[in-house]
Coordinates of C-alpha atoms and ligand atoms in Angstrom, one line a residue:
M479 CA 0.0 0.0 0.0
S480 CA 1.3 3.4 -0.9
Q481 CA 2.0 6.2 1.5
R482 CA -0.7 8.3 -0.1
T483 CA -3.7 6.0 0.1
S484 CA -3.0 5.2 3.7
R485 CA -2.9 9.0 4.4
S486 CA -6.2 9.7 2.7
S487 CA -8.0 6.8 4.5
F488 CA -6.6 8.3 7.7
G489 CA -8.1 11.8 6.9
V490 CA -11.7 10.8 6.1
P491 CA -12.8 9.1 9.2
A492 CA -11.0 11.6 11.4
R493 CA -12.8 14.5 9.8
A494 CA -16.2 12.7 9.8
V495 CA -15.7 11.9 13.5
A496 CA -14.8 15.5 14.3
A497 CA -18.0 16.8 12.5
F498 CA -20.1 14.2 14.3
V499 CA -18.7 15.1 17.7
L500 CA -19.3 18.8 17.1
L501 CA -22.8 18.2 16.1
L502 CA -23.6 16.2 19.1
A503 CA -21.8 18.6 21.4
A504 CA -24.1 21.3 20.1
V505 CA -27.1 19.1 20.8
S506 CA -25.8 18.3 24.3
A507 CA -25.1 22.0 25.1
H508 CA -28.7 22.8 24.2
A509 CA -30.0 20.0 26.4
E510 CA -27.9 21.3 29.3
A511 CA -29.1 24.9 28.8
S512 CA -32.8 23.9 28.8
S513 CA -32.3 21.8 31.9
G514 CA -31.1 24.9 33.8
S515 CA -34.6 25.9 34.8
L516 CA -35.3 22.3 35.9
H517 CA -32.3 22.6 38.2
D518 CA -33.8 25.8 39.7
S519 CA -37.1 24.1 40.2
A520 CA -35.3 21.2 41.9
M521 CA -33.7 23.7 44.3
L522 CA -37.0 25.3 44.9
F523 CA -38.6 21.9 45.6
I524 CA -35.8 21.0 48.1
H525 CA -36.2 24.3 50.0
R526 CA -39.9 24.7 50.0
C527 CA -41.5 21.3 49.5
A528 CA -39.1 18.5 50.5
Q529 CA -39.8 18.8 54.2
C530 CA -43.3 17.5 53.6
H531 CA -43.1 15.7 50.2
T532 CA -40.9 13.1 48.4
V533 CA -41.0 12.2 44.8
G534 CA -41.0 8.4 44.9
G535 CA -39.5 8.2 48.4
G536 CA -42.8 7.3 50.1
R537 CA -45.4 9.3 52.1
G538 CA -44.1 12.1 54.3
V539 CA -46.1 14.8 56.0
G540 CA -47.9 15.1 52.7
P541 CA -48.4 12.6 49.8
D542 CA -45.6 11.1 47.7
L543 CA -45.8 13.3 44.6
A544 CA -44.5 10.6 42.1
G545 CA -46.9 10.4 39.3
V546 CA -49.1 13.2 40.6
T547 CA -49.0 14.8 37.1
S548 CA -50.9 11.8 35.7
R549 CA -53.3 11.6 38.7
R550 CA -54.4 15.2 38.5
D551 CA -55.3 17.9 36.0
K552 CA -52.4 20.3 35.3
D553 CA -54.5 23.5 35.9
W554 CA -55.7 22.0 39.2
L555 CA -52.0 21.4 40.2
V556 CA -50.8 24.9 39.2
G557 CA -53.7 26.4 41.2
F558 CA -53.3 24.2 44.2
I559 CA -49.6 24.7 44.6
Q560 CA -49.9 28.4 44.3
N561 CA -52.5 28.6 47.0
P562 CA -54.0 25.4 48.5
D563 CA -56.4 27.2 50.9
P564 CA -59.4 27.8 48.5
Y565 CA -59.1 24.2 47.3
L566 CA -58.9 22.7 50.8
D567 CA -62.0 24.7 51.6
K568 CA -64.2 23.9 48.6
D569 CA -62.7 21.4 46.1
A570 CA -63.9 17.8 46.5
Q571 CA -60.6 16.2 45.6
A572 CA -58.6 18.4 47.9
K573 CA -61.1 17.9 50.8
K574 CA -60.7 14.2 50.4
L575 CA -56.9 14.5 50.6
L576 CA -57.2 16.7 53.6
A577 CA -59.3 14.1 55.4
E578 CA -56.8 11.4 54.4
Y579 CA -54.0 13.5 55.9
G580 CA -55.7 14.0 59.3
D581 CA -56.9 17.5 58.6
L582 CA -53.3 18.7 58.3
R583 CA -53.4 21.5 55.8
M584 CA -50.7 22.1 53.3
E585 CA -49.5 25.6 54.0
N586 CA -49.5 28.3 51.4
V587 CA -45.9 28.2 50.3
H588 CA -46.1 31.4 48.2
V589 CA -44.8 30.5 44.8
T590 CA -45.6 32.3 41.5
K591 CA -47.5 30.7 38.6
A592 CA -44.2 30.2 36.7
Q593 CA -42.6 28.6 39.7
A594 CA -45.6 26.3 40.2
E595 CA -45.3 25.2 36.5
G596 CA -41.5 24.7 37.0
L597 CA -42.2 22.6 40.1
I598 CA -44.7 20.4 38.1
A599 CA -42.2 19.9 35.3
F600 CA -39.6 18.9 37.9
I601 CA -41.9 16.5 39.7
Q602 CA -42.8 15.0 36.4
S603 CA -39.2 14.5 35.4
A604 CA -38.2 13.2 38.9
S605 CA -41.1 10.7 38.7
Q606 CA -39.5 9.2 35.6
T607 CA -36.0 8.6 36.8
P608 CA -35.1 5.1 37.9
S609 CA -33.9 6.4 41.3
P610 CA -36.3 9.2 42.1
E611 CA -35.3 9.9 45.7
L612 CA -34.2 13.4 46.0
R613 CA -30.5 14.1 46.1
S614 CA -29.0 17.4 47.0
P615 CA -29.5 20.0 44.3
D616 CA -25.8 20.8 43.8
E617 CA -25.1 17.3 42.6
G618 CA -26.9 18.1 39.4
W619 CA -29.6 15.9 37.8
H620 CA -27.6 14.8 34.9
G621 CA -24.9 12.4 36.0
F622 CA -24.0 11.4 32.5
S623 CA -24.7 12.8 29.1
V624 CA -26.9 10.9 26.8
P625 CA -25.4 12.3 23.5
G626 CA -22.0 11.4 25.1
L627 CA -23.1 7.8 25.6
L628 CA -24.3 7.7 22.0
I629 CA -21.1 8.9 20.6
F630 CA -19.2 6.5 22.8
A631 CA -21.3 3.6 21.5
V632 CA -20.8 4.6 17.9
L633 CA -17.1 5.2 18.2
A634 CA -16.6 1.9 20.1
A635 CA -18.3 0.0 17.3
G636 CA -16.3 1.9 14.7
T637 CA -13.0 1.2 16.4
L638 CA -13.8 -2.5 16.5
I639 CA -14.8 -2.6 12.8
V640 CA -11.8 -0.6 11.6
S641 CA -9.4 -2.6 13.6
V642 CA -10.9 -5.8 12.2
F643 CA -10.1 -4.5 8.7
G644 CA -6.5 -3.9 9.8
A645 CA -6.3 -0.1 9.6
R646 CA -4.3 0.3 12.8
R647 CA -3.8 4.1 12.6
D648 CA -7.5 4.8 12.0
A649 CA -8.4 2.5 14.8
A650 CA -6.0 4.4 17.1
V651 CA -7.6 7.7 16.2
L652 CA -11.1 6.3 16.8
A653 CA -9.9 4.9 20.1
V654 CA -8.7 8.3 21.3
F655 CA -12.1 9.9 20.4
C656 CA -13.8 6.9 22.0
A657 CA -11.9 7.4 25.3
A658 CA -12.6 11.2 25.2
S659 CA -16.3 10.7 24.6
A660 CA -16.5 8.1 27.4
Y661 CA -14.9 10.7 29.8
W662 CA -17.4 13.3 28.7
A663 CA -20.3 10.8 28.8
F664 CA -19.7 10.1 32.4
G665 CA -19.6 13.7 33.6
G666 CA -16.0 14.7 32.6
W667 CA -13.9 16.8 35.0
R668 CA -16.9 18.0 37.0
Y669 CA -17.1 14.8 38.8
F670 CA -13.5 13.8 38.8
R671 CA -11.8 13.2 42.1
L672 CA -8.8 11.3 43.2
P673 CA -9.7 8.3 45.5
G674 CA -9.8 9.4 49.1
D675 CA -8.8 13.0 48.5
Q676 CA -11.9 14.3 50.3
Q677 CA -11.3 12.7 53.7
G678 CA -11.2 15.4 56.3
H679 CA -12.9 17.9 54.0
I680 CA -14.3 20.7 56.2
P681 CA -15.8 23.5 54.2
P682 CA -16.8 26.8 55.9
Q683 CA -20.6 27.3 56.5
P684 CA -22.7 30.4 56.2
I685 CA -23.9 30.0 59.7
A686 CA -21.8 28.6 62.6
F687 CA -24.0 25.6 63.2
S688 CA -22.5 23.2 65.7
H689 CA -23.3 19.5 65.9
E690 CA -21.4 19.4 69.2
L691 CA -24.0 21.8 70.7
H692 CA -27.2 20.5 69.1
A693 CA -26.5 16.7 68.8
G694 CA -24.0 16.5 71.7
R695 CA -25.0 18.9 74.5
L696 CA -28.7 19.4 73.6
T697 CA -29.0 15.7 72.6
I698 CA -31.3 16.4 69.7
S699 CA -31.8 13.2 67.7
C700 CA -30.0 13.0 64.3
L701 CA -33.3 12.0 62.8
Y702 CA -35.1 15.1 64.0
C703 CA -33.1 17.0 61.5
H704 CA -32.1 14.3 59.0
G705 CA -35.3 12.2 58.9
G706 CA -34.7 11.4 55.2
A707 CA -32.0 8.9 56.3
Q708 CA -34.7 6.5 57.4
R709 CA -36.9 7.0 54.3
S710 CA -34.8 7.7 51.3
D711 CA -31.4 7.5 49.6
S712 CA -30.3 10.8 51.0
A713 CA -30.4 12.0 54.6
G714 CA -31.1 15.6 53.6
V715 CA -30.2 18.7 55.4
P716 CA -33.0 20.4 57.3
P717 CA -34.6 23.6 56.0
L718 CA -34.5 26.7 58.1
S719 CA -38.1 26.2 59.2
V720 CA -36.8 23.3 61.3
C721 CA -34.3 25.6 63.0
M722 CA -37.1 28.1 63.6
N723 CA -39.0 25.5 65.6
C724 CA -36.7 26.5 68.4
H725 CA -35.1 29.7 67.2
V726 CA -38.3 31.5 66.9
A727 CA -37.9 31.7 70.7
V728 CA -34.2 31.0 71.4
R729 CA -32.3 34.1 70.3
S730 CA -29.2 34.0 72.5
V731 CA -27.0 31.4 74.1
S732 CA -27.2 30.7 77.8
G733 CA -25.2 33.2 79.9
A734 CA -24.9 35.8 77.1
K735 CA -26.5 39.2 77.5
E736 CA -26.6 40.0 73.8
P737 CA -28.6 38.1 71.2
S738 CA -26.4 35.7 69.2
P739 CA -25.4 37.2 65.8
E740 CA -25.3 33.7 64.3
I741 CA -28.9 33.1 65.3
A742 CA -29.9 36.5 64.0
K743 CA -28.6 35.3 60.6
I744 CA -30.9 32.3 60.7
V745 CA -33.9 34.5 61.5
A746 CA -33.0 37.0 58.7
A747 CA -32.5 34.3 56.1
Y748 CA -35.8 32.6 57.1
D749 CA -37.7 35.9 57.1
A750 CA -36.3 36.7 53.6
S751 CA -37.4 33.3 52.3
V752 CA -40.9 33.8 53.7
S753 CA -41.5 37.4 52.7
S754 CA -40.0 37.1 49.2
P755 CA -41.3 34.1 47.3
T756 CA -38.7 34.6 44.6
A757 CA -35.7 34.7 46.9
R758 CA -33.3 31.8 46.3
G759 CA -33.2 29.5 49.3
F760 CA -30.5 29.5 51.8
A761 CA -27.7 27.0 51.1
W762 CA -25.2 25.1 53.3
N763 CA -22.0 24.0 51.7
R764 CA -22.0 20.4 51.0
V765 CA -19.5 18.2 52.9
H766 CA -20.0 14.7 51.7
H767 CA -20.1 14.1 48.0
L768 CA -20.0 10.8 46.2
P769 CA -19.5 10.9 42.4
D770 CA -22.8 10.6 40.5
Y771 CA -22.1 7.2 39.1
V772 CA -22.3 5.7 42.6
H773 CA -25.6 4.6 44.1
F774 CA -25.8 4.9 47.9
S775 CA -28.9 4.6 50.0
H776 CA -29.1 5.7 53.6
R777 CA -32.4 3.9 54.0
A778 CA -30.9 0.5 53.3
H779 CA -28.1 1.0 55.8
I780 CA -30.3 2.6 58.6
A781 CA -32.8 -0.2 58.2
N782 CA -30.0 -2.6 58.9
N783 CA -29.4 -0.7 62.2
L784 CA -26.1 0.8 61.2
Q785 CA -25.4 3.9 63.4
C786 CA -24.6 7.3 61.7
Q787 CA -21.3 7.4 63.6
E788 CA -20.1 4.2 62.0
C789 CA -19.8 6.1 58.7
H790 CA -19.7 9.8 59.8
G791 CA -17.5 9.6 62.9
P792 CA -18.2 11.2 66.2
V793 CA -20.6 13.9 64.8
Q794 CA -21.8 14.8 68.3
T795 CA -18.4 16.2 69.1
M796 CA -17.9 18.2 65.9
T797 CA -18.3 22.0 66.2
R798 CA -17.9 22.2 62.4
M799 CA -19.0 19.3 60.2
R800 CA -16.2 17.4 58.5
Q801 CA -15.9 14.2 56.4
A802 CA -14.6 11.6 58.7
A803 CA -14.5 8.6 56.3
P804 CA -12.6 8.3 53.0
L805 CA -15.8 7.5 51.0
T806 CA -13.8 5.5 48.5
M807 CA -14.8 2.3 46.8
G808 CA -12.4 0.3 49.0
W809 CA -14.0 1.8 52.1
C810 CA -17.5 0.6 51.0
I811 CA -16.2 -2.9 50.0
N812 CA -14.2 -3.5 53.1
C813 CA -17.3 -3.1 55.2
H814 CA -19.4 -5.2 52.9
R815 CA -16.9 -8.0 53.2
L816 CA -17.1 -8.2 57.0
T817 CA -18.1 -11.6 58.3
P818 CA -20.4 -12.3 61.2
K819 CA -17.3 -12.8 63.4
D820 CA -15.9 -9.3 62.7
A821 CA -19.1 -7.3 62.2
P822 CA -20.7 -5.3 65.1
S823 CA -23.4 -7.4 66.8
H824 CA -26.1 -4.7 66.6
W825 CA -26.4 -5.1 62.8
K826 CA -29.4 -7.2 61.7
R827 CA -27.6 -8.6 58.6
V828 CA -23.9 -8.9 57.7
G829 CA -22.4 -8.6 54.3
G830 CA -23.3 -6.0 51.7
P831 CA -23.3 -6.5 48.0
L832 CA -20.0 -6.8 46.1
D833 CA -21.2 -6.9 42.5
C834 CA -20.6 -3.8 40.4
A835 CA -24.2 -3.2 39.5
S836 CA -25.4 -2.8 43.1
C837 CA -23.4 0.4 43.4
H838 CA -23.0 1.5 39.8
F839 CA -26.0 1.6 37.5
Ligands
HEC1400 C1 -45.9 21.8 55.6 C2 -46.0 20.6 54.8 C3 -46.2 20.9 53.3 C4 -45.4 21.7 52.4 C5 -44.2 22.6 52.8 C6 -45.9 21.4 51.1 N1 -46.9 20.5 51.1 FE1 -47.9 19.9 49.5 N2 -49.2 18.8 50.7 C7 -49.1 18.8 52.1 C8 -50.2 18.0 52.6 C9 -50.5 17.6 54.0 C10 -51.0 17.6 51.5 C11 -52.3 16.8 51.4 C12 -53.5 17.8 51.4 C13 -53.7 18.4 52.8 O1 -53.9 17.7 53.7 O2 -53.5 19.7 52.8 C14 -50.3 18.2 50.3 C15 -50.8 18.0 49.0 C16 -50.0 18.4 47.9 C17 -50.4 18.1 46.5 C18 -51.6 17.3 46.1 C19 -51.1 15.8 46.0 C20 -52.1 14.9 45.4 O3 -51.9 13.7 45.6 O4 -53.0 15.3 44.7 C21 -49.4 18.7 45.7 C22 -49.4 18.6 44.2 C23 -48.5 19.3 46.6 N3 -48.9 19.2 47.9 C24 -47.4 20.0 46.1 C25 -46.5 20.7 46.9 C26 -45.4 21.5 46.4 C27 -45.0 21.6 45.0 C28 -44.9 22.1 47.5 C29 -43.7 23.1 47.5 C30 -43.9 24.3 46.8 C31 -45.6 21.7 48.7 N4 -46.6 20.8 48.3 C32 -45.3 22.0 50.0 C33 -48.1 19.3 52.8 C34 -47.1 20.2 52.4
HEC1401 C1 -30.7 20.7 64.8 C2 -30.5 20.0 63.6 C3 -29.5 18.9 63.4 C4 -29.2 17.8 64.2 C5 -29.9 17.4 65.5 C6 -28.2 17.1 63.5 N1 -27.8 17.7 62.4 FE1 -26.5 17.1 61.0 N2 -26.7 18.8 60.0 C7 -27.6 19.8 60.3 C8 -27.3 21.0 59.4 C9 -28.0 22.3 59.4 C10 -26.3 20.6 58.5 C11 -25.6 21.4 57.4 C12 -24.6 22.3 58.0 C13 -23.3 21.6 58.4 O1 -22.8 20.9 57.5 O2 -22.8 21.8 59.5 C14 -25.9 19.2 58.9 C15 -24.9 18.4 58.3 C16 -24.7 17.1 58.5 C17 -23.8 16.3 57.8 C18 -23.0 16.6 56.6 C19 -23.9 16.9 55.4 C20 -23.1 17.1 54.1 O3 -23.1 18.3 53.6 O4 -22.4 16.2 53.7 C21 -23.8 15.0 58.4 C22 -23.1 13.8 57.9 C23 -24.7 15.1 59.5 N3 -25.2 16.4 59.6 C24 -24.9 14.1 60.4 C25 -25.6 14.2 61.6 C26 -25.6 13.2 62.6 C27 -24.9 11.9 62.6 C28 -26.4 13.7 63.6 C29 -26.7 13.1 65.0 C30 -25.5 12.7 65.8 C31 -26.8 15.0 63.2 N4 -26.3 15.3 62.0 C32 -27.7 15.9 64.0 C33 -28.5 19.8 61.3 C34 -28.6 18.9 62.3
HEC1402 C1 -23.1 3.1 55.6 C2 -22.5 4.4 55.8 C3 -23.4 5.5 56.3 C4 -24.3 5.6 57.4 C5 -24.6 4.5 58.4 C6 -24.8 6.9 57.4 N1 -24.3 7.6 56.3 FE1 -24.8 9.6 55.9 N2 -23.6 9.5 54.2 C7 -22.9 8.4 53.8 C8 -22.3 8.6 52.5 C9 -21.5 7.6 51.7 C10 -22.8 9.9 52.1 C11 -22.5 10.6 50.8 C12 -23.7 10.4 49.9 C13 -23.7 11.0 48.6 O1 -22.8 11.9 48.4 O2 -24.5 10.7 47.8 C14 -23.5 10.4 53.3 C15 -24.1 11.7 53.3 C16 -24.8 12.2 54.4 C17 -25.4 13.5 54.4 C18 -25.3 14.6 53.4 C19 -26.0 14.2 52.1 C20 -27.4 13.7 52.2 O3 -27.5 12.4 52.1 O4 -28.3 14.5 52.3 C21 -26.1 13.6 55.6 C22 -26.8 14.8 56.1 C23 -25.9 12.4 56.3 N3 -25.2 11.5 55.5 C24 -26.4 12.1 57.5 C25 -26.5 10.8 58.1 C26 -27.2 10.5 59.3 C27 -28.0 11.5 60.1 C28 -27.1 9.2 59.5 C29 -27.7 8.3 60.6 C30 -29.1 8.3 60.7 C31 -26.2 8.6 58.4 N4 -25.9 9.7 57.6 C32 -25.8 7.3 58.3 C33 -22.7 7.2 54.5 C34 -23.5 6.8 55.7
HEC1403 C1 -34.7 21.6 69.4 C2 -34.3 23.0 69.5 C3 -33.3 23.5 68.5 C4 -33.3 23.4 67.1 C5 -34.3 22.5 66.3 C6 -32.2 24.1 66.6 N1 -31.5 24.8 67.6 FE1 -29.9 26.0 67.5 N2 -29.9 26.2 69.5 C7 -30.8 25.7 70.4 C8 -30.5 26.2 71.7 C9 -31.3 25.8 73.0 C10 -29.4 27.0 71.6 C11 -28.7 27.8 72.7 C12 -27.7 26.9 73.4 C13 -27.1 27.6 74.6 O1 -27.8 28.1 75.4 O2 -25.9 27.6 74.6 C14 -29.0 27.0 70.2 C15 -27.9 27.7 69.7 C16 -27.6 27.8 68.3 C17 -26.6 28.6 67.8 C18 -25.5 29.2 68.7 C19 -25.2 30.5 68.4 C20 -24.0 31.0 69.1 O3 -23.9 32.2 69.1 O4 -23.2 30.3 69.6 C21 -26.6 28.5 66.4 C22 -25.7 29.1 65.4 C23 -27.8 27.6 66.1 N3 -28.4 27.3 67.3 C24 -28.2 27.3 64.8 C25 -29.2 26.4 64.6 C26 -29.5 26.0 63.2 C27 -28.9 26.5 61.9 C28 -30.6 25.1 63.4 C29 -31.3 24.4 62.3 C30 -30.5 23.5 61.4 C31 -30.9 25.0 64.8 N4 -30.0 25.8 65.5 C32 -31.9 24.2 65.3 C33 -31.9 24.9 70.1 C34 -32.2 24.4 68.8
HEC1404 C1 -19.9 0.3 58.0 C2 -20.2 -0.7 57.0 C3 -20.7 -0.2 55.6 C4 -20.2 0.8 54.9 C5 -19.0 1.7 55.2 C6 -21.0 0.7 53.6 N1 -21.9 -0.2 53.7 FE1 -23.3 -0.7 52.2 N2 -24.1 -2.1 53.4 C7 -23.6 -2.5 54.6 C8 -24.4 -3.7 55.1 C9 -24.2 -4.4 56.4 C10 -25.3 -3.9 54.1 C11 -26.4 -5.0 54.0 C12 -27.7 -4.5 54.4 C13 -28.8 -5.5 54.3 O1 -28.6 -6.6 53.9 O2 -29.9 -5.1 54.7 C14 -25.1 -2.9 53.0 C15 -25.9 -2.8 51.9 C16 -25.6 -2.0 50.8 C17 -26.3 -2.0 49.5 C18 -27.5 -2.9 49.2 C19 -28.8 -2.3 49.7 C20 -29.4 -1.4 48.7 O3 -29.3 -0.2 48.7 O4 -30.1 -2.0 47.8 C21 -25.7 -1.1 48.7 C22 -26.1 -0.7 47.3 C23 -24.7 -0.5 49.5 N3 -24.6 -1.1 50.7 C24 -23.8 0.5 49.0 C25 -22.8 1.1 49.7 C26 -21.9 2.1 49.2 C27 -21.9 2.7 47.8 C28 -21.0 2.4 50.2 C29 -19.9 3.3 50.2 C30 -20.1 4.7 49.7 C31 -21.4 1.5 51.4 N4 -22.4 0.8 51.0 C32 -20.7 1.6 52.6 C33 -22.6 -1.9 55.3 C34 -21.8 -0.9 54.9
HEC1405 C1 -20.2 -1.3 47.6 C2 -20.2 -0.4 46.5 C3 -19.4 -0.6 45.3 C4 -19.2 -1.8 44.6 C5 -19.8 -3.1 44.9 C6 -18.4 -1.4 43.4 N1 -18.0 -0.1 43.5 FE1 -16.9 1.0 42.1 N2 -17.0 2.6 43.3 C7 -17.7 2.7 44.5 C8 -17.5 4.1 45.0 C9 -18.1 4.6 46.3 C10 -16.7 4.8 44.1 C11 -16.2 6.2 44.2 C12 -14.8 6.2 44.7 C13 -14.2 7.6 44.9 O1 -14.8 8.6 44.5 O2 -13.1 7.7 45.4 C14 -16.4 3.8 43.0 C15 -15.6 4.1 41.9 C16 -15.4 3.3 40.8 C17 -14.6 3.6 39.6 C18 -13.9 4.9 39.4 C19 -12.5 4.9 39.7 C20 -12.2 5.3 41.1 O3 -11.6 4.5 41.9 O4 -12.4 6.5 41.5 C21 -14.6 2.5 38.8 C22 -14.0 2.4 37.5 C23 -15.4 1.5 39.5 N3 -15.8 2.0 40.7 C24 -15.6 0.2 39.0 C25 -16.2 -0.8 39.7 C26 -16.3 -2.2 39.3 C27 -15.8 -2.7 37.9 C28 -17.0 -2.9 40.2 C29 -17.3 -4.4 40.3 C30 -16.1 -5.3 40.3 C31 -17.3 -2.0 41.3 N4 -16.8 -0.7 40.9 C32 -18.0 -2.3 42.4 C33 -18.5 1.8 45.1 C34 -18.6 0.5 44.6

């Protein structure tokens, strides 16, 4: 074979591949841009609705909203979410729900029509995902990119075919694109971390909340604030309304003459969220963060009677929350391998799954 023919056969697939990649990148960029508002609605849901509702995580204070968009008329939902009061007073369907929920009325959460529509779009989309339990909003809702996966599949097939026909250089070019698209498909650099590099992570927080004070000295149960751990994949961080259960009255620490400036911040942030429906919710900085391609469920572990401290360390002594465990794959596996002889006796069952699909979808 002459030098020239091998060069031209090198050029064609490479250019075709580049064009294809650009096209799909554009498609993917568009998909990400339009999911931005869904992300905002997810944030809104977590701040305003998640203390009472789950989407697929089971009944909470209010109904599980999975599939509610097919149970109810859209206009009814938009109206109800904006202001449930007139419905709970007069509408037959709402009155029936109210009776079912022991006369506990959904409060008026003050959202605009556009926000209500966004919330409905979000609930609909969350109802469709295979693992609908709510995760923290900053994790993003798109762990991997569908166009990325598509390119990956096409390129992998191409590489295989080209290498069968013996064109080594073409196969090598395709393989490089293939690896790059796999990297992109699974979230790229946004989710990249070195194993174990987050142990000890201790980010600053907007309010100096202390677990040592609340869980330690005041002995408030972990589940009072993180009840999600029993019911869903994620434990969840409590909304400010939970803090206000006490801090509506407690404005200073014992022994101090002046009100606590840290508590004043809670009250101000809470008042802002109540008086202005459009204000973005208050956000804590996330401490623990598994990559999106890992599935972890609090419910499964708590149901087996594992204690929070077995994974999170002595939280009740932490004035500022830190990541005590490495959260690497080896850390999960080592515990799943424990035998009845080594495992703590308070667990109901010993031995977690070791197959890849249990932790990676
Ligand atoms: C304080 C608790 C609470 C909050 C916060 C709350 N809800 Fe509700 N929600 C309820 C309860 C309880 C019901 C059942 C009706 C009743 O008893 O008032 C309900 C009913 C509903 C229904 C009707 C469900 C069905 O099966 O038809 C929808 C939809 C809904 N809520 C959406 C939302 C959205 C969206 C938010 C956030 C903007 C929200 N709720 C915030 C407690 C709450
Ligand atoms: C009074 C409410 C309250 C109680 C009680 C409480 N927490 Fe928290 N927890 C919070 C708040 C608020 C945050 C977010 C701020 C922070 O990270 O300090 C948080 C954060 C956390 C985080 C880190 C979340 C992340 O971003 O990764 C863990 C883990 C945690 N709590 C575990 C526990 C455990 C275990 C207990 C019981 C020993 C407990 N908490 C008791 C309110 C509470
Ligand atoms: C088997 C180990 C394990 C146990 C037991 C456990 N956690 Fe976690 N926890 C984790 C891991 C792993 C993450 C990170 C999850 C992620 O990033 O998706 C986490 C994250 C969290 C977070 C922050 C993210 C979220 O899920 O909302 C909180 C809050 C939390 N845990 C609280 C608790 C509380 C409270 C308990 C006890 C009731 C508990 N955890 C028990 C392993 C555990
Ligand atoms: C069950 C009641 C209760 C709940 C719920 C509660 N706190 Fe507290 N908190 C207290 C009490 C009581 C004190 C004062 C302790 C003392 O006297 O030293 C306090 C003190 C504080 C302080 C100390 C301020 C300082 O100047 O040292 C901060 C900050 C605080 N709380 C934040 C929060 C946040 C944030 C939440 C919600 C996640 C919350 N608290 C939920 C009861 C509660
Ligand atoms: C301290 C011990 C311990 C650690 C650490 C631990 N697990 Fe587990 N896990 C268990 C035990 C015990 C079971 C079995 C529970 C049962 O059979 O009910 C289990 C069960 C599971 C299951 C099956 C239940 C389900 O959700 O369907 C999954 C998945 C899982 N663990 C994932 C993880 C991941 C991911 C990590 C690391 C981020 C992890 N685990 C860390 C002890 C642990
Ligand atoms: C018990 C849960 C669990 C099981 C079972 C499991 N993994 Fe993982 N895997 C994890 C966690 C957690 C991480 C994230 C580690 C990190 O971020 O440091 C991970 C990360 C990875 C990574 C990314 C590389 C890295 O180390 O960061 C690959 C690749 C991987 N797993 C492949 C596999 C394969 C193949 C299997 C089956 C043989 C498997 N996993 C089984 C929990 C699990």
